[in-house]
GROMACS .gro file of C-alpha atoms in nm:
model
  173
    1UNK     CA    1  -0.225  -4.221  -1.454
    2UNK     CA    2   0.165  -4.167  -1.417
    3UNK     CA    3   0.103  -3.785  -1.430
    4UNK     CA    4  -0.129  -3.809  -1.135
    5UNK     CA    5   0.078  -4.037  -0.982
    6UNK     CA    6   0.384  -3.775  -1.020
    7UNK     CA    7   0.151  -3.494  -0.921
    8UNK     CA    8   0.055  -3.662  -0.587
    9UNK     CA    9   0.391  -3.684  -0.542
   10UNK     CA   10   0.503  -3.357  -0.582
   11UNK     CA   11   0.180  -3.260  -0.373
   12UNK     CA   12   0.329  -3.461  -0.054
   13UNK     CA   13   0.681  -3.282  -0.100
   14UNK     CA   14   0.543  -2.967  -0.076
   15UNK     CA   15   0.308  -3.080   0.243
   16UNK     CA   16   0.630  -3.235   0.387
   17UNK     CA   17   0.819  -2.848   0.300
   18UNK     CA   18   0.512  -2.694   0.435
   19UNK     CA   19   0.468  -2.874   0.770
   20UNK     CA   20   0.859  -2.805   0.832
   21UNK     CA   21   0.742  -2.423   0.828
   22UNK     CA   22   0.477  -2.516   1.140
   23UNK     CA   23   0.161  -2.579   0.920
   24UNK     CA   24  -0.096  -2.845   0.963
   25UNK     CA   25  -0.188  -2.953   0.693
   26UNK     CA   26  -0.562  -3.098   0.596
   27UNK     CA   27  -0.622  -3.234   0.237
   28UNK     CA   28  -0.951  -3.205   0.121
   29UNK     CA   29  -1.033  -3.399  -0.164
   30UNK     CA   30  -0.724  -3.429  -0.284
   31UNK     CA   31  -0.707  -3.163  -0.495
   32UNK     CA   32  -0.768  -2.907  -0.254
   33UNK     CA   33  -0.529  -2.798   0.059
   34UNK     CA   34  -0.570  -2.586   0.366
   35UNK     CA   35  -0.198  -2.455   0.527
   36UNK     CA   36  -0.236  -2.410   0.888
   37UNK     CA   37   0.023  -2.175   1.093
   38UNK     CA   38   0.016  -2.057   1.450
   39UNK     CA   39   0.270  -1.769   1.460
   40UNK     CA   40   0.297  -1.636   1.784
   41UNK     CA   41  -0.070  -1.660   1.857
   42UNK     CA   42  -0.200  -1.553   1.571
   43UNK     CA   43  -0.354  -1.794   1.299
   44UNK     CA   44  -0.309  -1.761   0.953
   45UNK     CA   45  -0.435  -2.024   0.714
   46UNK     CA   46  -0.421  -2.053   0.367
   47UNK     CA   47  -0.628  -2.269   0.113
   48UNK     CA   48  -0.502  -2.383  -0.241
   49UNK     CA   49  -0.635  -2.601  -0.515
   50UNK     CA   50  -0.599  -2.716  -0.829
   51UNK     CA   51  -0.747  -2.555  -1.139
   52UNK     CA   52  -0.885  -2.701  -1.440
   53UNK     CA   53  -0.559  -2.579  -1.610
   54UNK     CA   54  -0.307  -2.792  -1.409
   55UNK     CA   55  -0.236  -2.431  -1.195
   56UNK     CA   56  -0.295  -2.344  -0.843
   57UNK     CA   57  -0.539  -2.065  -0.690
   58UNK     CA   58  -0.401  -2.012  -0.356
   59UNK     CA   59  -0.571  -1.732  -0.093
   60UNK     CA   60  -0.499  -1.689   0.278
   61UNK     CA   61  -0.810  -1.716   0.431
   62UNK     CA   62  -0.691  -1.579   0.801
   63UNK     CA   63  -0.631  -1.337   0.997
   64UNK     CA   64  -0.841  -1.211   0.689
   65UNK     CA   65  -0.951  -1.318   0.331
   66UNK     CA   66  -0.709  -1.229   0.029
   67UNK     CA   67  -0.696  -1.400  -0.279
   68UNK     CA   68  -0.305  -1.448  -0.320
   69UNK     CA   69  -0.293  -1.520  -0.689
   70UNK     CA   70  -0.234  -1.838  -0.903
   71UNK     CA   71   0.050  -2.015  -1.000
   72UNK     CA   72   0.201  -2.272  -1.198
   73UNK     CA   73   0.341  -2.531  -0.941
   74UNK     CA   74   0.265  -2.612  -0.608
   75UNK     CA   75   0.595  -2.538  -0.537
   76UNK     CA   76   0.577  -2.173  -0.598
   77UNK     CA   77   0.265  -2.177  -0.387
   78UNK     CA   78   0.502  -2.300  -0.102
   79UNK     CA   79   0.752  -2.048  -0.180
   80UNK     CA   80   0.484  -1.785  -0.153
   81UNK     CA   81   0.384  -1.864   0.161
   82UNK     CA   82   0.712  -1.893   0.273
   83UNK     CA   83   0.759  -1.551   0.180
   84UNK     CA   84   0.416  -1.458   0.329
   85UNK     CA   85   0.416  -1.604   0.657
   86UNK     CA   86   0.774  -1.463   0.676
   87UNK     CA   87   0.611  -1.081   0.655
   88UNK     CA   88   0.338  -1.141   0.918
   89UNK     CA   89   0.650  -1.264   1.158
   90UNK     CA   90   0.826  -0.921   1.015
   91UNK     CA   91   0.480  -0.735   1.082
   92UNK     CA   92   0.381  -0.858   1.416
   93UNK     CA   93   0.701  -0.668   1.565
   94UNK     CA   94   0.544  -0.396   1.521
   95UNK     CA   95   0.309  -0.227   1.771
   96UNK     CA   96   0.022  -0.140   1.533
   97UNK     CA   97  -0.011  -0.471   1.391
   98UNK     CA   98  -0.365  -0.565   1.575
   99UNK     CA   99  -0.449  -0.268   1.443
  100UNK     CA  100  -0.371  -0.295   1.088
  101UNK     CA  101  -0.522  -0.640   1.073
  102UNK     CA  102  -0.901  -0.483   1.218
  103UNK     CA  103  -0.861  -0.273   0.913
  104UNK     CA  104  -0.776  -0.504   0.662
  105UNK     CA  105  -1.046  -0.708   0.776
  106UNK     CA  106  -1.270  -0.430   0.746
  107UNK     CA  107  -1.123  -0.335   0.393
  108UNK     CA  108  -1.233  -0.708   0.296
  109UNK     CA  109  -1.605  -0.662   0.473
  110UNK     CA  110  -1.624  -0.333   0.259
  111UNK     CA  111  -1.563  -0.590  -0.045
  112UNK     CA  112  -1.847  -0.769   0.087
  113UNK     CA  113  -2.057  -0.537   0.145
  114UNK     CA  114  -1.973  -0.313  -0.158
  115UNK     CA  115  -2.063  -0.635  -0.370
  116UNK     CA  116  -2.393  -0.731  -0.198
  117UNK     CA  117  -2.479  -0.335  -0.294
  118UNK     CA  118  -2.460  -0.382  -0.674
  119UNK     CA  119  -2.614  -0.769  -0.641
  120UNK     CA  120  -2.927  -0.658  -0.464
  121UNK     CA  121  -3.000  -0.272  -0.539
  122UNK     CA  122  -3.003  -0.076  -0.827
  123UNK     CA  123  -2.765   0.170  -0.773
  124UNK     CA  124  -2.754   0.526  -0.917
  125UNK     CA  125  -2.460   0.675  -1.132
  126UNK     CA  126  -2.435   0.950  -0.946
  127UNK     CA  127  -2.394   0.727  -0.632
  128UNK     CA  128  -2.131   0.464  -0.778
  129UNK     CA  129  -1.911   0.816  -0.876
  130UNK     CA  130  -1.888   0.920  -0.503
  131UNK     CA  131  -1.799   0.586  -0.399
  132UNK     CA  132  -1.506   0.598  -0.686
  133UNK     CA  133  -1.422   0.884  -0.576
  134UNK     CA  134  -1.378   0.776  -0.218
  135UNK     CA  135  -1.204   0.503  -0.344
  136UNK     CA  136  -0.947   0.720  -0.537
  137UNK     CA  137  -0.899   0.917  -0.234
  138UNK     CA  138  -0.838   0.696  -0.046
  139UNK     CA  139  -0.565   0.538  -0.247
  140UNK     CA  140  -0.428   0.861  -0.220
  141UNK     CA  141  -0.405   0.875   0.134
  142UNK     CA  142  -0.201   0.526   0.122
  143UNK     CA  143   0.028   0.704  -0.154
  144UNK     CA  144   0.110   0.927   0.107
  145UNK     CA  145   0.150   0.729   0.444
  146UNK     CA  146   0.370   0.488   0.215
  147UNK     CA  147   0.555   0.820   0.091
  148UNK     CA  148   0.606   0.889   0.497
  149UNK     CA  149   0.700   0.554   0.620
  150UNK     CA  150   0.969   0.368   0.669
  151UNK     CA  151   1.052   0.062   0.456
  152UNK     CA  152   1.096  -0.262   0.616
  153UNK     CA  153   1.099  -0.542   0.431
  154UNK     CA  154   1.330  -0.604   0.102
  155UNK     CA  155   1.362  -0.925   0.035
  156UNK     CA  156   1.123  -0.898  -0.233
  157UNK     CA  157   0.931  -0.573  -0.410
  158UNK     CA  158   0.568  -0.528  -0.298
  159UNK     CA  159   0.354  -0.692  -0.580
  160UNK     CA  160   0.097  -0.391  -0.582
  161UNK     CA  161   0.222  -0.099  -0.394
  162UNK     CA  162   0.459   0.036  -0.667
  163UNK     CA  163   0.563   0.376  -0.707
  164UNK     CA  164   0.345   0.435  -1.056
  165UNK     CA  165  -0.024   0.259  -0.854
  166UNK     CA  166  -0.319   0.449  -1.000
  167UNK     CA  167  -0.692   0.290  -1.067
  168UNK     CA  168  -0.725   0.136  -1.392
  169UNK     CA  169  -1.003   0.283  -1.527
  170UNK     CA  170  -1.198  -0.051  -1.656
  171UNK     CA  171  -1.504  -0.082  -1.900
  172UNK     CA  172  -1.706  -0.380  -1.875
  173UNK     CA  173  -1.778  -0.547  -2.228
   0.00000   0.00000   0.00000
């Protein structure tokens, strides 16, 4: 009970850190958090919880769905959003950013829709190479609009978009 009791704890710190950034804050079940920000009109939440393992799954749920990854603390789950909700402010300066968020949301339907495709068809070979190879291509095109822009944020390295990205090519066991 005293590790509990020292998790809940720790879990109301990081609520208290969290609501100093602007969030509200609604606990559901305990175990389970949604982080609530307004940032200059636009909302972006986030929802964590507790794993089996004693670590946390976060994912920011708006302005679109993204798993963020998992972590061993709650506190580094605060310091990633931190870090998060610090880019959107950084992003929303700039004059495309309604733009790039109707994309990513579409990016994340395409997930969606890409998923109900294998779930309730049987799709050909042939057909699941074009759409790899559309895929490829279009990480390509990102290579190159990254290769053409200008950097603006460097208080941290981008946790996917490195210089060496390429497709894993992954066989299913």
């Amino acid at each position: 009970m005293a590790i509990m009791s020292s998790r809940l704890i720790r879990h109301e710190i990081c609520k208290d850190e969290l609501k100093k950034l602007g969030a509200h804050i609604i606990d559901i079940q305990g175990v389970m958090s949604l982080v609530k920000f307004n940032i200059e009109g636009t909302n972006i939440t986030y929802i964590y919880h507790l794993n089996e393992d004693n670590s946390f799954f976060l994912e920011r749920i708006k302005p679109y769905a993204m798993p963020v990854g998992e972590y061993q603390s709650e506190e580094e789950v605060v310091d990633v959003i931190k870090v998060d909700t610090e880019q959107f402010k950084n992003a929303m300066r700039s004059h495309n950013f309604s733009k790039f968020i109707e994309i990513d949301y579409n990016i994340a339907k395409m997930v969606r829709l890409f998923e109900d495709l294998y779930l309730y068809y049987n799709i050909k070979k042939e057909d699941l190479e074009i759409l790899d190879n559309e895929i490829h291509l279009l990480l390509d095109i990102i290579k190159k609009i990254k290769a053409g822009s200008e950097r603006v944020y460097f208080k941290k390295e981008p946790d996917v978009l490195k210089e060496d990205l390429e497709y894993e090519e992954k066989t299913t066991t």
